[in-house]
Tab-separated table of C-alpha atoms in Angstrom:
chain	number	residue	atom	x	y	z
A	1	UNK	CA	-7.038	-23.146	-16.272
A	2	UNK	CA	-4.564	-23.216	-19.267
A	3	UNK	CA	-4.853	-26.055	-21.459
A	4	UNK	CA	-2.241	-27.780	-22.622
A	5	UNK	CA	-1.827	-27.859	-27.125
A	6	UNK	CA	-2.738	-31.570	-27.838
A	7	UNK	CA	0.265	-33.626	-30.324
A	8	UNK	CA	-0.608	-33.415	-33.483
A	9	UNK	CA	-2.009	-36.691	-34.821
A	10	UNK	CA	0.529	-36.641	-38.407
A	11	UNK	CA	1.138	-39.413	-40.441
A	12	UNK	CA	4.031	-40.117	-43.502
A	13	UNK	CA	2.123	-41.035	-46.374
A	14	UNK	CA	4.672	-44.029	-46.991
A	15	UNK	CA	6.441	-46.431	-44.421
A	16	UNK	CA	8.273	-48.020	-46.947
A	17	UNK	CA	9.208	-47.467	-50.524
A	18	UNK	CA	11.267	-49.358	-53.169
A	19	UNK	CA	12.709	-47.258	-56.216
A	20	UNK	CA	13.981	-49.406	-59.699
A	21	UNK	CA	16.325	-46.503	-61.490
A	22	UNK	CA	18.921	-44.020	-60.767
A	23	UNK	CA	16.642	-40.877	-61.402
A	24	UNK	CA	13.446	-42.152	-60.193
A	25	UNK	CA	10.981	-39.961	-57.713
A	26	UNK	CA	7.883	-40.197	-56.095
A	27	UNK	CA	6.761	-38.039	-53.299
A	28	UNK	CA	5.861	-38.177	-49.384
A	29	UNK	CA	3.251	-36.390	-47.976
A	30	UNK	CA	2.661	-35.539	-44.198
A	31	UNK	CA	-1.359	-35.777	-42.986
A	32	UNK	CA	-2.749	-33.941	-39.715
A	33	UNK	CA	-0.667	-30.936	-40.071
A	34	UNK	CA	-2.016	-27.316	-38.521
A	35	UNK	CA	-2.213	-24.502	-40.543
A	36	UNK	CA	1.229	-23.197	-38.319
A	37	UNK	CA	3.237	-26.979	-38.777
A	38	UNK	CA	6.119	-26.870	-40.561
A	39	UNK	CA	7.643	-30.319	-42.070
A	40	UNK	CA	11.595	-30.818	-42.267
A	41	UNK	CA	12.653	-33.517	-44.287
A	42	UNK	CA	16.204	-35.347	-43.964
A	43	UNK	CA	17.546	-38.170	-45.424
A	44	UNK	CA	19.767	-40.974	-43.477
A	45	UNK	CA	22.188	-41.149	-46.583
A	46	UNK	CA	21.859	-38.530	-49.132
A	47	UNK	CA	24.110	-40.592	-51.483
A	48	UNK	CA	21.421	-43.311	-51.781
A	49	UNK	CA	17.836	-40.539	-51.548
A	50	UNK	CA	18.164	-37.511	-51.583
A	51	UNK	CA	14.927	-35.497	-50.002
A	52	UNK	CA	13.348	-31.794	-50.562
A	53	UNK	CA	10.190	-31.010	-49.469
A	54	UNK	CA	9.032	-34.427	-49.576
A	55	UNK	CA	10.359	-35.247	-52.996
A	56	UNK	CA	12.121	-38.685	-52.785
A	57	UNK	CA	14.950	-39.234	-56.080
A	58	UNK	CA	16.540	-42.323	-56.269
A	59	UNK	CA	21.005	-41.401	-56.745
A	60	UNK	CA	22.363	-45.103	-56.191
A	61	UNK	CA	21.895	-48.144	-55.184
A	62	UNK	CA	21.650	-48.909	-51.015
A	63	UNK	CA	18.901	-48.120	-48.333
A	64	UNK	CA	18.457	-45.034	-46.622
A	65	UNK	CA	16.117	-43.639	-43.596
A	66	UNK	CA	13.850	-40.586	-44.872
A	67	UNK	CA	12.524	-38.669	-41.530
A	68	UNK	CA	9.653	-35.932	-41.698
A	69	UNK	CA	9.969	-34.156	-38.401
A	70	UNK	CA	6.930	-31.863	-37.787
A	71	UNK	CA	6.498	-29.849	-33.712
A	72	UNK	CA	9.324	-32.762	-32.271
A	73	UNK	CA	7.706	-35.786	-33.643
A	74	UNK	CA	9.961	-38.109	-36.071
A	75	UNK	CA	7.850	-39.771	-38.843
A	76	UNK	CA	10.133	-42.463	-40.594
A	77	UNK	CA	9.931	-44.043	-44.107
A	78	UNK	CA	12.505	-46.715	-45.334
A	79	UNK	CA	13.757	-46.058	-48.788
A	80	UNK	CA	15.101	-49.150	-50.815
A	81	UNK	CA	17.161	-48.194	-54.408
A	82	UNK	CA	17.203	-51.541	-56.135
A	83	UNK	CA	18.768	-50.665	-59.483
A	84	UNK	CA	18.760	-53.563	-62.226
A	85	UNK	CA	22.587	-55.051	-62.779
A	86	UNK	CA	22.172	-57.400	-59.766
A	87	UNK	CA	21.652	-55.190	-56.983
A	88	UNK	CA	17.969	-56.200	-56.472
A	89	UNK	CA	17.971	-58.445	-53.481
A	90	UNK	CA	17.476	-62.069	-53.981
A	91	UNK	CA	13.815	-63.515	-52.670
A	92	UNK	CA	13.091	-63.151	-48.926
A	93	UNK	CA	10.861	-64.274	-46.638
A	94	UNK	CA	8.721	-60.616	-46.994
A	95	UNK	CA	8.342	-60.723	-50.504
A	96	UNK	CA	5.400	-61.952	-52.185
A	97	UNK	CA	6.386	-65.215	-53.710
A	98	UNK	CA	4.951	-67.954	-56.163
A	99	UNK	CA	5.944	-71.566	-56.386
A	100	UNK	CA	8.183	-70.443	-59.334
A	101	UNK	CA	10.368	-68.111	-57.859
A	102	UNK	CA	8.873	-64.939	-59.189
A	103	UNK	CA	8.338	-62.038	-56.829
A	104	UNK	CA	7.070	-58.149	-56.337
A	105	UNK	CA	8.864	-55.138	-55.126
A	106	UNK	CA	5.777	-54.246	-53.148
A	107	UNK	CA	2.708	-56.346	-51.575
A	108	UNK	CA	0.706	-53.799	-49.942
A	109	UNK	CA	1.009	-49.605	-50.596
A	110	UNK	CA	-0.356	-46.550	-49.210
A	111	UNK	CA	-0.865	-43.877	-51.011
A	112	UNK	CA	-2.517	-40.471	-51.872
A	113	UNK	CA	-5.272	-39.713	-54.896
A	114	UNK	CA	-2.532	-39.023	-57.889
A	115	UNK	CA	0.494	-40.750	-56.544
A	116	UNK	CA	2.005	-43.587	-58.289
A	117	UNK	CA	4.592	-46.134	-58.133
A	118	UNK	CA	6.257	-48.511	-60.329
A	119	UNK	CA	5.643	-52.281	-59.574
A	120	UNK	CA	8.458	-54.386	-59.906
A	121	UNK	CA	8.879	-58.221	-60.945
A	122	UNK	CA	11.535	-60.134	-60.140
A	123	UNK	CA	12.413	-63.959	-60.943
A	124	UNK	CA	14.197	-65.670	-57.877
A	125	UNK	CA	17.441	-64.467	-58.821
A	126	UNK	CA	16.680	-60.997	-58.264
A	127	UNK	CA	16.467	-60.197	-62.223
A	128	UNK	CA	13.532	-57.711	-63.180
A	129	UNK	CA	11.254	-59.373	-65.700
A	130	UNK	CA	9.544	-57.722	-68.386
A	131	UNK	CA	6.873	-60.367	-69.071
A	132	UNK	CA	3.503	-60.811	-67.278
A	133	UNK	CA	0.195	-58.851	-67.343
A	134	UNK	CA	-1.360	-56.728	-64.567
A	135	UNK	CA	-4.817	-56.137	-63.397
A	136	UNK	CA	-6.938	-54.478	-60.342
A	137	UNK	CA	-9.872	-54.885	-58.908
A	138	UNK	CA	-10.796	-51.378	-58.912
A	139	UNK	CA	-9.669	-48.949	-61.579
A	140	UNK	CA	-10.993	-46.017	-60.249
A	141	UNK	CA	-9.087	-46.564	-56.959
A	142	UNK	CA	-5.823	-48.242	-58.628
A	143	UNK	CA	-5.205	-47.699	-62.324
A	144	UNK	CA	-2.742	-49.526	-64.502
A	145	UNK	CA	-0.655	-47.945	-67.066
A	146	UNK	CA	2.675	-50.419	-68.418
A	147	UNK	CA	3.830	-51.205	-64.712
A	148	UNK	CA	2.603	-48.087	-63.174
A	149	UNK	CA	0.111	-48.091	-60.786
A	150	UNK	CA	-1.691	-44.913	-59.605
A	151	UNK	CA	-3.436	-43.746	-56.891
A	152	UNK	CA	-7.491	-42.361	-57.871
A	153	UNK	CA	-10.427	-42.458	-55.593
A	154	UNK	CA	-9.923	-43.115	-51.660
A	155	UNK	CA	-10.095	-47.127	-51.106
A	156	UNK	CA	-8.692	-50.383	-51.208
A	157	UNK	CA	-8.139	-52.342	-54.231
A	158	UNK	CA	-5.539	-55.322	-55.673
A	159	UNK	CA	-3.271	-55.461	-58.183
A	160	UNK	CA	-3.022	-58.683	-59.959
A	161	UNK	CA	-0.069	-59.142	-61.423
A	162	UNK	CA	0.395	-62.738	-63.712
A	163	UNK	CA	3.653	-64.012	-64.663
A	164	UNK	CA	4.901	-67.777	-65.555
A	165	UNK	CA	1.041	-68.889	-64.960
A	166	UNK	CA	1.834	-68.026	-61.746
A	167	UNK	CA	-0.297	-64.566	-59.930
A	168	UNK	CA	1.219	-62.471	-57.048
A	169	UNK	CA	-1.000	-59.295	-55.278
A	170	UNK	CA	-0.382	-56.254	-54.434
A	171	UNK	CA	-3.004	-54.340	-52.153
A	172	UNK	CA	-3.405	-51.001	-52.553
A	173	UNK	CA	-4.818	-48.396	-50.194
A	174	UNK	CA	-5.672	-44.852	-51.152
A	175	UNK	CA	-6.313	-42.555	-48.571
């Protein structure tokens, strides 16, 4: 009997990313690919991300759809360009929020050993502050550097992040 190819079992190393600055990159990675898979990245508005080879860079502010299509299947990852000058969106019900108002640009990450990400804080009226120190409970899976957290050893571990005497947390997973 012939037997049938199974799917591949792929997965986008990011469902959803927020990017602070015109300029600003961080890449995607597809998972479960065969030595024969091919990846072809597009981008729902090239205006707002533009993609190549999984290389996300921020051009203006807006939301856009970035799709890795490997063999027929669509992987998806939403792509939010907040830039500073009021375009950051105001608090909503998915942010992480303290009694104050303050909030993050991301609660819970994904991400591959060396990846890294800026973490964003916002007061209630969408305005980035500077103030506030970070810290994780692992620094060998999530290390801090300014507001930069990257990715090290496979794990989970939170990011503490204290403004206003008031903490917010970010998980992060490294895979």
């Amino acid at each position: 009997p012939v037997l049938a190819e199974p799917e591949g079992d792929y997965e986008i190393s990011a469902e959803d990313i927020t990017l602070f600055s015109a300029g600003e990159t961080t890449k995607l990675r597809v998972s479960g690919l065969g030595s024969g898979d091919t990846v072809t990245w597009t981008s729902s508005n090239p205006s707002v991300v533009s993609v190549a080879d999984g290389a996300l860079t921020a051009v203006s502010g807006g939301t856009a759809t970035v799709t890795a299509t490997v063999n027929g299947k669509a992987l998806e990852c939403i792509v939010r360009c907040k830039f500073s000058g009021g375009t950051v969106a105001p608090v909503s019900p998915d942010t992480a929020e303290t009694g104050n108002g303050y909030h993050l640009s991301h609660t819970d990450v994904t991400l591959q050993a060396g990846e890294s990400f800026r973490i964003g804080v916002y007061d209630a009226g969408g305005n980035a502050v500077s103030d506030g120190t970070l810290s994780t409970t692992d620094g060998g899976i999530a290390s801090i550097s300014g507001r930069t957290v990257t990715a090290g050893s496979a794990g989970m571990a939170t990011v503490t992040v204290t403004v206003g005497g008031q903490s917010m947390e970010c998980v992060i997973r490294v895979k």
